[in-house]
Structures are given as C-alpha cells and as structure tokens.
CSV table of C-alpha atoms in Angstrom, one decimal:
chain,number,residue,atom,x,y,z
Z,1,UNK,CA,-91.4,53.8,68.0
Z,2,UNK,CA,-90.5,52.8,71.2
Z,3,UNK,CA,-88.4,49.4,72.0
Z,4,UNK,CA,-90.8,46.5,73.9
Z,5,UNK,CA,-90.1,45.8,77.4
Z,6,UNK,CA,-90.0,42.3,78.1
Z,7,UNK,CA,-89.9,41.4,81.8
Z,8,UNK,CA,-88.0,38.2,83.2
Z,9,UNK,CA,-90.5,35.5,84.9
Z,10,UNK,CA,-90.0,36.8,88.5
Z,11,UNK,CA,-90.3,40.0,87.7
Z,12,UNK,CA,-93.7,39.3,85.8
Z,13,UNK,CA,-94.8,37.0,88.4
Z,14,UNK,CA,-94.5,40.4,91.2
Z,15,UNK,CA,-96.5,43.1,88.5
Z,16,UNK,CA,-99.0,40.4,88.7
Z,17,UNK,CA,-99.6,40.2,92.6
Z,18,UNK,CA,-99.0,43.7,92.5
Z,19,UNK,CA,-101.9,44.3,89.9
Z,20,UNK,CA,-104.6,41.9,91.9
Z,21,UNK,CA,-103.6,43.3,95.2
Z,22,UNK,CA,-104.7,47.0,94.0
Z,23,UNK,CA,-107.5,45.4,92.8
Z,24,UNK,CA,-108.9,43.4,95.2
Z,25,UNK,CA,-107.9,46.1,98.2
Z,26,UNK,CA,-111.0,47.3,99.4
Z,27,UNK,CA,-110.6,51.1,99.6
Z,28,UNK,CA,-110.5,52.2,103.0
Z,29,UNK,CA,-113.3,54.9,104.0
Z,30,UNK,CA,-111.5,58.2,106.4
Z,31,UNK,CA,-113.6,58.9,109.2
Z,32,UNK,CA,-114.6,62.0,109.2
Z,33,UNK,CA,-112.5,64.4,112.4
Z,34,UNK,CA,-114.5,67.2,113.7
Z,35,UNK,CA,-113.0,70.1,115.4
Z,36,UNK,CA,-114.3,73.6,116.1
Z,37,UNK,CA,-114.3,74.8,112.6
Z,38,UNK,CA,-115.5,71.9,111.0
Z,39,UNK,CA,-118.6,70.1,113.1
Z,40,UNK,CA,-121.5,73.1,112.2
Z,41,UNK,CA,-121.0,72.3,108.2
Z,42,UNK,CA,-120.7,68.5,108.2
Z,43,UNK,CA,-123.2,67.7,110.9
Z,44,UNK,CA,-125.5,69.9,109.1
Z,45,UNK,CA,-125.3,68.6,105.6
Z,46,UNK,CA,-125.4,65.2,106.7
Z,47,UNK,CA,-128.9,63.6,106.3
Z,48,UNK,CA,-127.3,61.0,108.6
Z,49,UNK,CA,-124.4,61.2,111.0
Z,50,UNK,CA,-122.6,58.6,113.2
Z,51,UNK,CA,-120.6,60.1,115.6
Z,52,UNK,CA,-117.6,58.4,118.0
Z,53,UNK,CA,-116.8,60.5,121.0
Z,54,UNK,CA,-113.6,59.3,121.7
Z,55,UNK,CA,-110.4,59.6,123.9
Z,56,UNK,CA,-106.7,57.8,123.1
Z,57,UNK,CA,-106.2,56.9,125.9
Z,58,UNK,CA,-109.3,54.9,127.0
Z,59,UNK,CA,-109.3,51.2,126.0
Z,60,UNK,CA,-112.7,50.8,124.8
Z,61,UNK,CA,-111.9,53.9,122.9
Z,62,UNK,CA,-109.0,52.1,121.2
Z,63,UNK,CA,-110.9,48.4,120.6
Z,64,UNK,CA,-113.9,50.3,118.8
Z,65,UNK,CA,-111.7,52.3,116.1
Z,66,UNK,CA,-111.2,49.7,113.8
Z,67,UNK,CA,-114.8,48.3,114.0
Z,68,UNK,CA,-116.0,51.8,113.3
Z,69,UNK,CA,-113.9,51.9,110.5
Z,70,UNK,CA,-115.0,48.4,108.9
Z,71,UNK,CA,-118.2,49.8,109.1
Z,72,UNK,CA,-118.2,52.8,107.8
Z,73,UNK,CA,-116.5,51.0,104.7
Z,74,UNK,CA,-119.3,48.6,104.4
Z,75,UNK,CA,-122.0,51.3,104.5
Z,76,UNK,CA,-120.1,53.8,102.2
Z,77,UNK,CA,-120.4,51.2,99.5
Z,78,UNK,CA,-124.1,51.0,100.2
Z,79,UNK,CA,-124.5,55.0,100.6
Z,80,UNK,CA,-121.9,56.8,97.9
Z,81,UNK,CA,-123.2,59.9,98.3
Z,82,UNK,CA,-121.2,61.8,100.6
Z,83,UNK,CA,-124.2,63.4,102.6
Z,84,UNK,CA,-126.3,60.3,102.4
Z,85,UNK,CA,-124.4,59.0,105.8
Z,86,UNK,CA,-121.4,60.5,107.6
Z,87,UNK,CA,-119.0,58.5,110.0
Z,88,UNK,CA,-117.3,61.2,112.0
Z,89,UNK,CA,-115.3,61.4,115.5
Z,90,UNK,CA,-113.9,63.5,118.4
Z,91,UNK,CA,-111.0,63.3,120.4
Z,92,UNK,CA,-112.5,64.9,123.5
Z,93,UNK,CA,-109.4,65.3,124.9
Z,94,UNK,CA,-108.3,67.8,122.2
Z,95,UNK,CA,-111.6,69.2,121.9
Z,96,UNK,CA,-113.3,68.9,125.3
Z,97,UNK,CA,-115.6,72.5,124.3
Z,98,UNK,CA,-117.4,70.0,122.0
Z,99,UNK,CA,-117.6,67.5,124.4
Z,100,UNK,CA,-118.8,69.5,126.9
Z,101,UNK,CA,-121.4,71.0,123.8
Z,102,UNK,CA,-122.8,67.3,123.7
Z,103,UNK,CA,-123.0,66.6,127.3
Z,104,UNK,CA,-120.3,63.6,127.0
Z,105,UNK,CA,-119.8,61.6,130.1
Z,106,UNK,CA,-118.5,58.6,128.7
Z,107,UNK,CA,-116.2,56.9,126.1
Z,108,UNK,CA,-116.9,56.1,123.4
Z,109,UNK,CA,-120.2,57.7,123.0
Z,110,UNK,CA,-121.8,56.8,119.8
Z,111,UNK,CA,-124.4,60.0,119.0
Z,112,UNK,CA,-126.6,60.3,116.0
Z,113,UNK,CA,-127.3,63.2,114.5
Z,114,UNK,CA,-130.1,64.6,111.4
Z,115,UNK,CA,-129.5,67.2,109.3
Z,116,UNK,CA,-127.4,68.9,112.3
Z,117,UNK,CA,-129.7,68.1,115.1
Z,118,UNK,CA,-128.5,65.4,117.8
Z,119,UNK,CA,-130.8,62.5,118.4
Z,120,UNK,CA,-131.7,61.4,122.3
Z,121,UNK,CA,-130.9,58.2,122.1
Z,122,UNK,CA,-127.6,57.4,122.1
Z,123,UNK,CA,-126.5,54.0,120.0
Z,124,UNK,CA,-125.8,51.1,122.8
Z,125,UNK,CA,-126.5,48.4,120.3
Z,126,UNK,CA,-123.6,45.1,120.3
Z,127,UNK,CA,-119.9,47.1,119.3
Z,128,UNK,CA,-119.6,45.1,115.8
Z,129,UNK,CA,-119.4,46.0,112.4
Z,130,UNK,CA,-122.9,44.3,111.3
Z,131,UNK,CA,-124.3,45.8,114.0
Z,132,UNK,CA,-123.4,49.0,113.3
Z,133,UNK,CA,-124.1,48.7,109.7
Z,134,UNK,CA,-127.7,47.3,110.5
Z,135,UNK,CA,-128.3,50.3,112.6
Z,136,UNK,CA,-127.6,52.5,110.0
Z,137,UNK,CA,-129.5,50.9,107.1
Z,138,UNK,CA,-132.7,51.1,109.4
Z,139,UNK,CA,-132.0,54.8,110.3
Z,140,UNK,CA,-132.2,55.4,106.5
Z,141,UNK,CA,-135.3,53.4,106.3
Z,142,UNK,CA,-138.4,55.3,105.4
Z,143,UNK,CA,-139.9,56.5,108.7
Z,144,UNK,CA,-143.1,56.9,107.3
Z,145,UNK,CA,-145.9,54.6,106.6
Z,146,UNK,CA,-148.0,55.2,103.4
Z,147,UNK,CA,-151.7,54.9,104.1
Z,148,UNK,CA,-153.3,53.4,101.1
Z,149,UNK,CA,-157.1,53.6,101.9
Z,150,UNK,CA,-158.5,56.1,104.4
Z,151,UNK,CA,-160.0,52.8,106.5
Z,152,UNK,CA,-156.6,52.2,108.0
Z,153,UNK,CA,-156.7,54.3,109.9
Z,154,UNK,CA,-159.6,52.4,112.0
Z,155,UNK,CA,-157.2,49.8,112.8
Z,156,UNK,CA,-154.7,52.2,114.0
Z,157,UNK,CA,-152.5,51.2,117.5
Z,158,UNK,CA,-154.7,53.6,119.6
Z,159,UNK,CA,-151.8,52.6,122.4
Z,160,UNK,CA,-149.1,55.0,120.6
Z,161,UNK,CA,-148.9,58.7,119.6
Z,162,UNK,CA,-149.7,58.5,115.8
Z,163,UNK,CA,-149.0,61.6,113.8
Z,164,UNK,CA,-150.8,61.7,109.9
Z,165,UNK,CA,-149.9,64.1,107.2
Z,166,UNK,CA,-152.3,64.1,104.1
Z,167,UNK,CA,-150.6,65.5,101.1
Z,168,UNK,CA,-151.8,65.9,97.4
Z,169,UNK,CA,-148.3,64.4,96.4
Z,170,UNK,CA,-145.7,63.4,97.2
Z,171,UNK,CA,-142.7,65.6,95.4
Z,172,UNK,CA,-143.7,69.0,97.6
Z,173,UNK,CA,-142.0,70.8,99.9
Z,174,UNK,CA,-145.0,70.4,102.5
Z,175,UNK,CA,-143.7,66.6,102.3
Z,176,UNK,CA,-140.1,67.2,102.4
Z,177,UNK,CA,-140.4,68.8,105.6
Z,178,UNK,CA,-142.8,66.3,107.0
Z,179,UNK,CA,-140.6,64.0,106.2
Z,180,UNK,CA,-137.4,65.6,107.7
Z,181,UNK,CA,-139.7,65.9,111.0
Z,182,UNK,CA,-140.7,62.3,111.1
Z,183,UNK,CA,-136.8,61.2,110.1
Z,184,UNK,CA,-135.8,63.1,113.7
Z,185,UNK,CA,-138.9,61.8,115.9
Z,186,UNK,CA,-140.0,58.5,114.2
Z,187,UNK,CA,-138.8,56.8,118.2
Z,188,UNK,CA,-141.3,58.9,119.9
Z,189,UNK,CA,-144.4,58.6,117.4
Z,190,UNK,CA,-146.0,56.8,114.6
Z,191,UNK,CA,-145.7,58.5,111.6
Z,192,UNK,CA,-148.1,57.9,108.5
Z,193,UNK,CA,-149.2,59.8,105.6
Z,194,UNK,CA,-151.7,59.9,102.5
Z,195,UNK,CA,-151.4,61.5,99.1
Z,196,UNK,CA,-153.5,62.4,96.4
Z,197,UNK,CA,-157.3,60.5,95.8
Z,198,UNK,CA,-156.7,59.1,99.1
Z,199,UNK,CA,-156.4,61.7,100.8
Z,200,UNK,CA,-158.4,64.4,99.4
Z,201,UNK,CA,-161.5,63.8,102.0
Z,202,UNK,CA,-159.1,64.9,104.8
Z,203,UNK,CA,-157.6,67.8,102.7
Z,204,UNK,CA,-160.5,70.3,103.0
Z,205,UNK,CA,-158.3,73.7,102.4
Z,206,UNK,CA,-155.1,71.7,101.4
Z,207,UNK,CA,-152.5,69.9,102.8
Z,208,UNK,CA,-152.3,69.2,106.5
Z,209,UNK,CA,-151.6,67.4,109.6
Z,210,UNK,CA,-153.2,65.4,112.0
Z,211,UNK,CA,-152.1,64.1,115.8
Z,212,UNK,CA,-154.2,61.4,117.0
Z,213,UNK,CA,-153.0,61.0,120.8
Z,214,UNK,CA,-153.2,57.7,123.0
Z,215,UNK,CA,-156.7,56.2,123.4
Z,216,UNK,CA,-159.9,56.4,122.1
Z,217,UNK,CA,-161.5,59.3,123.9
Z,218,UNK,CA,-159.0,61.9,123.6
Z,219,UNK,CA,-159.7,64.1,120.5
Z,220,UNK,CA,-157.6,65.2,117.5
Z,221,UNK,CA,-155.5,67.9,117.5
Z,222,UNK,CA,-154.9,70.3,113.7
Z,223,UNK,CA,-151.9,71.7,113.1
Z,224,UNK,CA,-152.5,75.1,111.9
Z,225,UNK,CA,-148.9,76.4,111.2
Z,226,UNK,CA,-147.2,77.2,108.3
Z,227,UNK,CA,-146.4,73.8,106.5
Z,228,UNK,CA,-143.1,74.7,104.9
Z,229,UNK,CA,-141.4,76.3,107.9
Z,230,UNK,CA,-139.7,73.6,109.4
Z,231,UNK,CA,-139.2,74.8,112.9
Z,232,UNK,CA,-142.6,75.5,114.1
Z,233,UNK,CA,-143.8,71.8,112.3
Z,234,UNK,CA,-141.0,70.4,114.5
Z,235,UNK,CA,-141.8,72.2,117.8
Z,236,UNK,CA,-145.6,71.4,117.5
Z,237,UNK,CA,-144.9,67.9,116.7
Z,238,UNK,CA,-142.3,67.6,119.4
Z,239,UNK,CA,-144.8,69.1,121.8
Z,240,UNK,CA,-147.4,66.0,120.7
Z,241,UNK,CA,-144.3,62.9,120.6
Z,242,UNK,CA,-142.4,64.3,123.6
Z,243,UNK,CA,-145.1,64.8,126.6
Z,244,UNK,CA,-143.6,67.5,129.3
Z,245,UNK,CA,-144.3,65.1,131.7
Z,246,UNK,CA,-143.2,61.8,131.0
Z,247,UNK,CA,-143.7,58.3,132.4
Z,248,UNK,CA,-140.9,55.7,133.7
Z,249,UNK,CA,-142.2,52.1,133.3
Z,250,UNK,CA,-140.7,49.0,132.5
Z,251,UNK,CA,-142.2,48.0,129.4
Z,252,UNK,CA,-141.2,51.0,127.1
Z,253,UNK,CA,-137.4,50.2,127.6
Z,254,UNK,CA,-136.5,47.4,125.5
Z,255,UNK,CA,-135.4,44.3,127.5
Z,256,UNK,CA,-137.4,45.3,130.6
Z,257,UNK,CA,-140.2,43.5,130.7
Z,258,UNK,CA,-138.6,40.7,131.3
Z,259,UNK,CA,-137.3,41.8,134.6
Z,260,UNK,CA,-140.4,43.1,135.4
Z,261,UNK,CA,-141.0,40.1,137.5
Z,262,UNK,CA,-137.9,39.6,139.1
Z,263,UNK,CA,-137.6,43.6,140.2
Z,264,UNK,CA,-141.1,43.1,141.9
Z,265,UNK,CA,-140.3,40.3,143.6
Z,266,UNK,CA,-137.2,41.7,145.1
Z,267,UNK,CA,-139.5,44.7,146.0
Z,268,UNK,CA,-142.5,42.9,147.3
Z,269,UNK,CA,-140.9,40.4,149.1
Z,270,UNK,CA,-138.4,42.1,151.5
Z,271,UNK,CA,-137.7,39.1,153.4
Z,272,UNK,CA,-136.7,37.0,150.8
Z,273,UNK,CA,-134.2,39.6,149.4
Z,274,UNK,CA,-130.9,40.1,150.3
Z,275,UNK,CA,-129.0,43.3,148.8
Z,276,UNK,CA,-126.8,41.0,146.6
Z,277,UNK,CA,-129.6,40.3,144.9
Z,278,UNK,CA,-131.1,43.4,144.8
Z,279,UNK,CA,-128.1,44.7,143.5
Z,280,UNK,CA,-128.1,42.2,140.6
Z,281,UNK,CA,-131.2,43.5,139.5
Z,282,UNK,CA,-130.4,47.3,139.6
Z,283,UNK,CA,-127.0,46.3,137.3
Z,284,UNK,CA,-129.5,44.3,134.7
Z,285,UNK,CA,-131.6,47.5,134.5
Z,286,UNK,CA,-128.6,50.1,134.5
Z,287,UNK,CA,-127.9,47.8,131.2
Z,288,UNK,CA,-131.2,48.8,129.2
Z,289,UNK,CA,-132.4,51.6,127.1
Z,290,UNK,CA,-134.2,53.0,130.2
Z,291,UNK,CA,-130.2,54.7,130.3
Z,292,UNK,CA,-131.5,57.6,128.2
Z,293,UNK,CA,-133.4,59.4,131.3
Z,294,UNK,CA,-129.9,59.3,132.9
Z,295,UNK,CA,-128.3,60.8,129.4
Z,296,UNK,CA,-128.5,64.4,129.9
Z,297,UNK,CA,-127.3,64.5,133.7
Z,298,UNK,CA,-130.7,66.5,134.7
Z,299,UNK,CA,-132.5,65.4,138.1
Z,300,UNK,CA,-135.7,64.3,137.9
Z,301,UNK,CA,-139.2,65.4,139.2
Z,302,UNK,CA,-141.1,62.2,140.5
Z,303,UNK,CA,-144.3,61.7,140.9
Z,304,UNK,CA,-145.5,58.8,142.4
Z,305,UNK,CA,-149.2,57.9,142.1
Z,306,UNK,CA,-151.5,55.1,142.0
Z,307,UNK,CA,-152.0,53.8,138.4
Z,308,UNK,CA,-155.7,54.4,138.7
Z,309,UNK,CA,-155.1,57.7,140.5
Z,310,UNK,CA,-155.2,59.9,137.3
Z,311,UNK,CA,-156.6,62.7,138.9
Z,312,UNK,CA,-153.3,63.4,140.8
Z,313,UNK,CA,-151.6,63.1,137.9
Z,314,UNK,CA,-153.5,65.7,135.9
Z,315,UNK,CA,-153.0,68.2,138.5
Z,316,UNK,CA,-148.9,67.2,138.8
Z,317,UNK,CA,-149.1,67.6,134.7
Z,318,UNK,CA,-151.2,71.1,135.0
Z,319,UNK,CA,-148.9,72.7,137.9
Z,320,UNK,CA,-145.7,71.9,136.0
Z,321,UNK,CA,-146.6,73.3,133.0
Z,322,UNK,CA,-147.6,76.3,134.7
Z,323,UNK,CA,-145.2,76.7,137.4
Z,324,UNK,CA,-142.2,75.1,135.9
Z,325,UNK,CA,-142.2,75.5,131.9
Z,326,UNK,CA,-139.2,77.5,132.2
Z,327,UNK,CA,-137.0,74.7,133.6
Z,328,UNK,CA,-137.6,72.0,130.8
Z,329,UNK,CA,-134.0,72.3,130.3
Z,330,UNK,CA,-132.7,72.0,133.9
Z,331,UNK,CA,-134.7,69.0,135.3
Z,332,UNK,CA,-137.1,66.1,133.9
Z,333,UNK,CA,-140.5,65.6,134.5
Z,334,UNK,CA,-141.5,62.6,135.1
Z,335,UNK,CA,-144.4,60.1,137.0
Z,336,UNK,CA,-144.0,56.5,138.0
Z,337,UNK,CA,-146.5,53.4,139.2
Z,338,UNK,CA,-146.4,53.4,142.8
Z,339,UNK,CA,-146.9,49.6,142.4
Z,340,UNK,CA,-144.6,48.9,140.3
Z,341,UNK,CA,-141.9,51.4,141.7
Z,342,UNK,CA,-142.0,50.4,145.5
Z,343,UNK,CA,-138.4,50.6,145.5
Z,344,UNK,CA,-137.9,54.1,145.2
Z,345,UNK,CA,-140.5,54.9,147.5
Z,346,UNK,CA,-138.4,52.7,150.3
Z,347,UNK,CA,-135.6,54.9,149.9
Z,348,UNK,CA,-137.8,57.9,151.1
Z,349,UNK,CA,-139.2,56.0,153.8
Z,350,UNK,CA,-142.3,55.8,151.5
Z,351,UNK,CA,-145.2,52.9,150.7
Z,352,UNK,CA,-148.0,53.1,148.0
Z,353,UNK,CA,-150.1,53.8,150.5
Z,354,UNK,CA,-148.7,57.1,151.3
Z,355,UNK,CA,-149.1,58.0,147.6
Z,356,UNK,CA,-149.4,60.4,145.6
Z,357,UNK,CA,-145.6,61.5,146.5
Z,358,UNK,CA,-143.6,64.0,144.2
Z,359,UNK,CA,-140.2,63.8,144.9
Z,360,UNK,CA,-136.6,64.8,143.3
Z,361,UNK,CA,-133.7,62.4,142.3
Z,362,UNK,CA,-130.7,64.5,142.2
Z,363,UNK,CA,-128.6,61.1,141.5
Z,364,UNK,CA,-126.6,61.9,144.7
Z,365,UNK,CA,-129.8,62.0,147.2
Z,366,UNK,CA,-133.6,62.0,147.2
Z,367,UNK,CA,-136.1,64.5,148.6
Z,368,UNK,CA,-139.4,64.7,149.7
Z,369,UNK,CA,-141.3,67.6,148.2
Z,370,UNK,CA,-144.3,68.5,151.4
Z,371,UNK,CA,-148.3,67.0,151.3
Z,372,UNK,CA,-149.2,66.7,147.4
Z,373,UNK,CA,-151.9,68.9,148.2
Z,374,UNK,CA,-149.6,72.3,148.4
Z,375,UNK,CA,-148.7,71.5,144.7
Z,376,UNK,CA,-151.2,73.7,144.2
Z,377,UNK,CA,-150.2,76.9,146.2
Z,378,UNK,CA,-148.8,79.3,143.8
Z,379,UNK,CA,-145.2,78.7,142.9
Z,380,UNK,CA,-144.9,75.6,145.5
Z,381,UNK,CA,-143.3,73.4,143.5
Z,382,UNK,CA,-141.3,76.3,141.6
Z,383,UNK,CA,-139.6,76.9,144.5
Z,384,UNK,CA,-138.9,73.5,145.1
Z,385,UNK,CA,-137.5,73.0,142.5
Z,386,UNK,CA,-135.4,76.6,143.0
Z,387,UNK,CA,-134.6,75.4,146.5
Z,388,UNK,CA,-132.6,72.0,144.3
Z,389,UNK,CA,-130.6,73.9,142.4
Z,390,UNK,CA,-129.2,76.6,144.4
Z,391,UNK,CA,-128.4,73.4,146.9
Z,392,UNK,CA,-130.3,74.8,149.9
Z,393,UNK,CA,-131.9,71.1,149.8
Z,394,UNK,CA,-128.9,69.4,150.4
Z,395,UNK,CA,-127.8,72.4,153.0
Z,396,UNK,CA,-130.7,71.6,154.7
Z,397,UNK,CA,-130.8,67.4,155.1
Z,398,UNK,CA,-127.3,68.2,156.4
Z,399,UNK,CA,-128.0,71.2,158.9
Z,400,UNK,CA,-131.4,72.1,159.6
Z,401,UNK,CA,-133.4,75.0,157.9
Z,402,UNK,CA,-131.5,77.8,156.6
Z,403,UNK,CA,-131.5,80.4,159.2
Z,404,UNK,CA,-133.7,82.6,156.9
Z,405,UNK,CA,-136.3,80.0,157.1
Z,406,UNK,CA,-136.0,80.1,161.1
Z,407,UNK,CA,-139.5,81.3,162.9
Z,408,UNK,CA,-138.4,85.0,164.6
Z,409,UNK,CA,-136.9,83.8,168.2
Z,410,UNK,CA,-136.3,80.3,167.4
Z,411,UNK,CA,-132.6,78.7,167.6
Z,412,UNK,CA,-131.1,77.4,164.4
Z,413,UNK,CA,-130.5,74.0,164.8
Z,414,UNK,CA,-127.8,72.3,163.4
Z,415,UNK,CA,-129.3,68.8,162.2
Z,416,UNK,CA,-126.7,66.3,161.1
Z,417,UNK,CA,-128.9,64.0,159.0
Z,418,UNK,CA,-128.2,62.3,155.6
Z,419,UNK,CA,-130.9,62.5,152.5
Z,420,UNK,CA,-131.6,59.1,151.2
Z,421,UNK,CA,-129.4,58.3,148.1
Z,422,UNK,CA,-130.4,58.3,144.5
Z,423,UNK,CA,-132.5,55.3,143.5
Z,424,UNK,CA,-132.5,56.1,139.8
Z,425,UNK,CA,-128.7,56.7,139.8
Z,426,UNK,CA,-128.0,53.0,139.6
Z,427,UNK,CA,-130.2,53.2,136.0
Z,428,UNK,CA,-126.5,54.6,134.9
Z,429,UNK,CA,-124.5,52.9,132.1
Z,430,UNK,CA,-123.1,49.7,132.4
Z,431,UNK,CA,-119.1,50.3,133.4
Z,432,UNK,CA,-117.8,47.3,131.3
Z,433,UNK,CA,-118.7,49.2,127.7
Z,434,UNK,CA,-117.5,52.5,128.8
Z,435,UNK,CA,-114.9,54.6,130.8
Z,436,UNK,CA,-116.8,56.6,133.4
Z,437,UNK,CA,-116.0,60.1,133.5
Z,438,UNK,CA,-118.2,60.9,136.7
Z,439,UNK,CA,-116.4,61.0,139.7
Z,440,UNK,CA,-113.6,59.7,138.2
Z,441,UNK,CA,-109.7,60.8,138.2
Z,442,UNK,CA,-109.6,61.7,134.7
Z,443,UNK,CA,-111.8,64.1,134.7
C-alpha cells in the first residue's frame, strides 16, 4: 500500500492552474508542409485543400501565418477527418520547382485544390480567420441542387450554363463521380440533379446527363460517355462550363458592376478625364475577381465586336477552334463589347466604329492582328498568334518587317516605333496584399 501524498496549499493551488490550463488549451492544428515527396499524396487524398504559397522573408507572408493557423484550428474542429479539409503550405524559396509547378507570382498565394486538382480561382477574400473559415465551410457545401419535381426545371436561369444529372439513386458510383465533377466546376455552371421517381422520365436507357446551355433557342446537348470514368465526364463537362472562347465583361466579376459607370464615363468622356483619374479606376478594377484572366500569365486573344455583331463573333469562335486548338495552353481566348471596352481600343488607335478588331495583349504591348476579314484565310490567325510567341511581333513594332518578310529588291527598313502598352496589364493584383514577383529584384 502505498503512503498518501499530501501537497502543501501552494503547491496544490499550481497542480490546479496547471490542470485547467491543459484543459482549456485549445490544441493547436500543424499545417501541413509540402515538399517534393509529399504534395502528389496529400493534395490528392484531400477532398479539400487550402494551400499558402509562402516566402519568410515577405511581410505579408509573415502577418498571414498565424491567421492561417487560427483557422485551420477552427475548421479542424468542424472537419475531424483528416481528408475532409487540409491546411497546407510552401516555402517557395526552398521549393521554387513547386512554385514554378503552380505558376506562383505572388506571396502569399492562397490556391485551392480537389481531390489533387488545382482550382482557377485563387482565394482573395478579407485575410481573417472567419473569413477564411467561411470560405471553407461553403466549399464543402453541397454543390448540387436536388430537383424535386421535373417542373423546375421550367423555371430554370436560362442566363447560366446549367448541367443536370438524373440518377436512380443517390448511393452510386454514377453519382459519386458527378458529384466529384460538380465539387471542381460548381463556379463555372449550375449544377442540379434528380433521383429515382423523379427522374425516371428522363432516364430512358439509365442514368445520364444533360447540359442545357445559355438561352432559350440553343438545344441540349447528351452526354454519351462512360458515366463512371471520371476523366472523360470531367473533360466533356469542362468543354460545356469553360467556353474556348470566353467573354470579359464587367458584370461577371464580382464588385464590377458598380464601376461600370464610372469606367464608362472616364472612357466616353475624354475631356472630362484626366489620367489621375483614369488611373483610379484601372487600380479599383486591378482589385476585383476579374484578376483570374491575369492568373496564369498567358496573353490574350481579343476580339472586339459590337454586342449585336454576333456574326463576327461566331466566325472568331469557329477559326480559333480550328486554327488554334492546339494553343489553349499558351494564350487565352477571349471577346469584349466594343462599347463597353472603348478603352482598350484607344490604346490601338481604335474606335467602335472600326470594329470588329482582334487583337493580342501580351501585358507588355498590344497588337493589331490585319482586316478581320483574313481571319478566315487558312492559318491567318495561327500564324499570328506563332508570329507572338517567337517575338517576331515585338521585333517588328521596334524595326520594321523581318528581312524575310521584305518584297525581293526592297530595302529593310529599320522602323524605330513603340507598340502601344498592355491595357489589361493594369487588371493585375493589387500590390498592397501581395509581394510582386514580376519585375521585381527578388526574383
């Protein structure tokens, strides 16, 4: 039997504080740090992944460590499982392969990824923990909307791309990778879905899929592939939510349309604008989500048409998928109101009534591609496009034509000239949230 312990008041008094300190302590989630040999398997068995690209020595770097912490506590509480939601980082200076891997040209980048698979959108919501917590509670939210009677879909916003899987339940693996699909594109479409009774009218030879694009006269579109193999349901579904060409406008950034006005009157009314104030609204844009075009670091592919001029943008949409499908991955496609975009135009010495105009933003200089008409001699516009990225366009605002491109007795001329500068360059990230690496010394 062993002899009882009796402690003296003080000593009693510190077990105590001792005791309630261990356990009121809230236990303090690691973040997750990714190198080489680690970022495949934890990205990939995350269903949801935060990620901090970060450097030491870069003071925004250092303020947004311990909120990132803070929450990633809160949400570990909410999400146990240890796949449910992953807070992770990257020192980029120790581990610039993955950094160059992710196209990082800020920090701290916040990235999410699914399953593996990197969203677009980069995070640029407020820098707090609620913030951050709210972000991830609603990226764990169900993407999907239940139909519950068939006449819903009547009422449908005809305005957005709505995608619509009918399922005879629920618990299947046609679902799960629905699902999965809908988790990673639920920005770009409207996902809903049917099961069972309710569905069975639209499930003639089992489950499937519909896309119901934009407006009322376009028709439906089946997806015929294999319903389990989650690759080919992504890349058809991506095809229908991400259009090869895309369009810049101000009211699908969030916060835009209410600088519409001001951006317009700063372009329609030259004489009442002064470039203080045109630079004050080009810093208020570079602020908004409209940053994700800039993301990536690819050029863009203009064109500029009349909004009613849908003809010339059919033709721009047919030639680049057959010219240019191959470059997806080097420059953006994209087509803009001539209206609404007169500032751009300005830059190239351009008004809406010279439209359509297809032009490239490099975001160091502009150019001019010839009349829109010889988009439509073969491989026009591929070569363009070629003639960008092997930098005989800049070669030539600087110096004339390349001698190769000189008529046979004709003098080369050496042109000193300077291409007008990027318009959509100033759409860039606001400097007062990141460090810059473009251009930049510590690069």
């Amino acid at each position: 039997m062993h002899p009882a312990v009796f402690l003296s008041l003080p000593d009693l008094r510190c077990s105590l504080l001792l005791l309630v300190t261990w356990v009121f302590t809230p236990v303090t989630t690691e973040i997750t740090s990714l190198d080489t040999e680690n970022i495949d398997e934890i990205l990939n068995n995350a269903d949801v992944a935060l990620v901090n690209f970060y450097a030491d020595w870069c003071r925004f770097s250092q303020m947004l460590h311990p909120i990132f912490e803070e929450a990633s506590d809160v949400i570990k509480e909410e999400f146990p499982n240890e796949n449910q939601v992953v807070f992770a980082r990257v020192d980029c200076d120790q581990h610039s392969d993955i950094a160059q891997r992710y196209r990082i040209s800020k920090y701290p980048t916040l990235k999410l990824f699914r399953n593996g698979m990197m969203m677009k959108r980069e995070y640029r919501g407020q820098r707090s923990v609620k913030a951050l917590a709210d972000y991830i509670r609603q990226q764990k939210s169900d993407p999907i909307q239940e139909i519950r009677d068939l006449a819903e879909i009547t009422t449908l916003d005809r305005s957005k791309r709505n995608i619509i899987g009918y399922f005879e339940q629920k618990d299947s693996d046609n679902y799960r990778v629905f699902e999965r699909v809908a988790n990673i594109l639920h920005d770009d479409c409207a996902f809903l879905s049917a099961f069972g009774d309710v569905s069975k009218p639209e499930r003639y030879s089992g489950d499937n899929i519909i896309y119901k694009p934009p407006g009322h006269s376009a028709p439906d579109m089946v997806y015929l592939g294999a319903m389990t193999n989650f690759d080919v349901t992504y890349n058809w579904i991506q095809d229908k939510c991400v259009p090869l060409v895309r369009e810049i406008t101000f009211e699908n950034g969030e916060g835009w349309s209410g600088m519409r006005d001001d951006f317009r009157e700063a372009a329609l009314r030259p004489e009442k604008k002064s470039a203080k104030r045109e630079a004050e609204v080009l810093k208020k844009m570079g602020k908004q989500e409209k940053e994700e075009l800039t993301e990536e670091g690819l050029p863009f592919l203009i064109l500029f048409h009349m909004k009613e001029d849908t003809e010339s943008l059919e033709i721009f949409q047919n030639e680049v998928a057959r010219q240019l499908i191959s470059e997806k991955g080097t420059i953006n496609f994209l087509h803009a109101d001539c209206d609404k975009f007169r500032h751009p135009l300005l830059h190239i010495q351009k008004t809406p009534a010279d439209c359509p105009v297809i032009a490239i933003d490099s975001f160091r200089h502009m150019y001019v591609f010839g009349d829109f008409k010889d988009v439509l001699i073969p491989g026009k516009l591929k070569q363009f496009v070629f003639d960008l990225h092997s930098g005989k366009l800049h070669r030539e605002f600087h110096h004339g034509p390349d001698p190769t491109d000189t008529a046979p007795g004709e003098q080369a001329q050496d042109v000193a000239s300077s291409p007008p500068e990027s318009s959509f360059q100033k759409l860039a990230p606001s400097e007062y949230r990141y460090t810059l690496l473009r251009d930049r010394d510590e690069l």
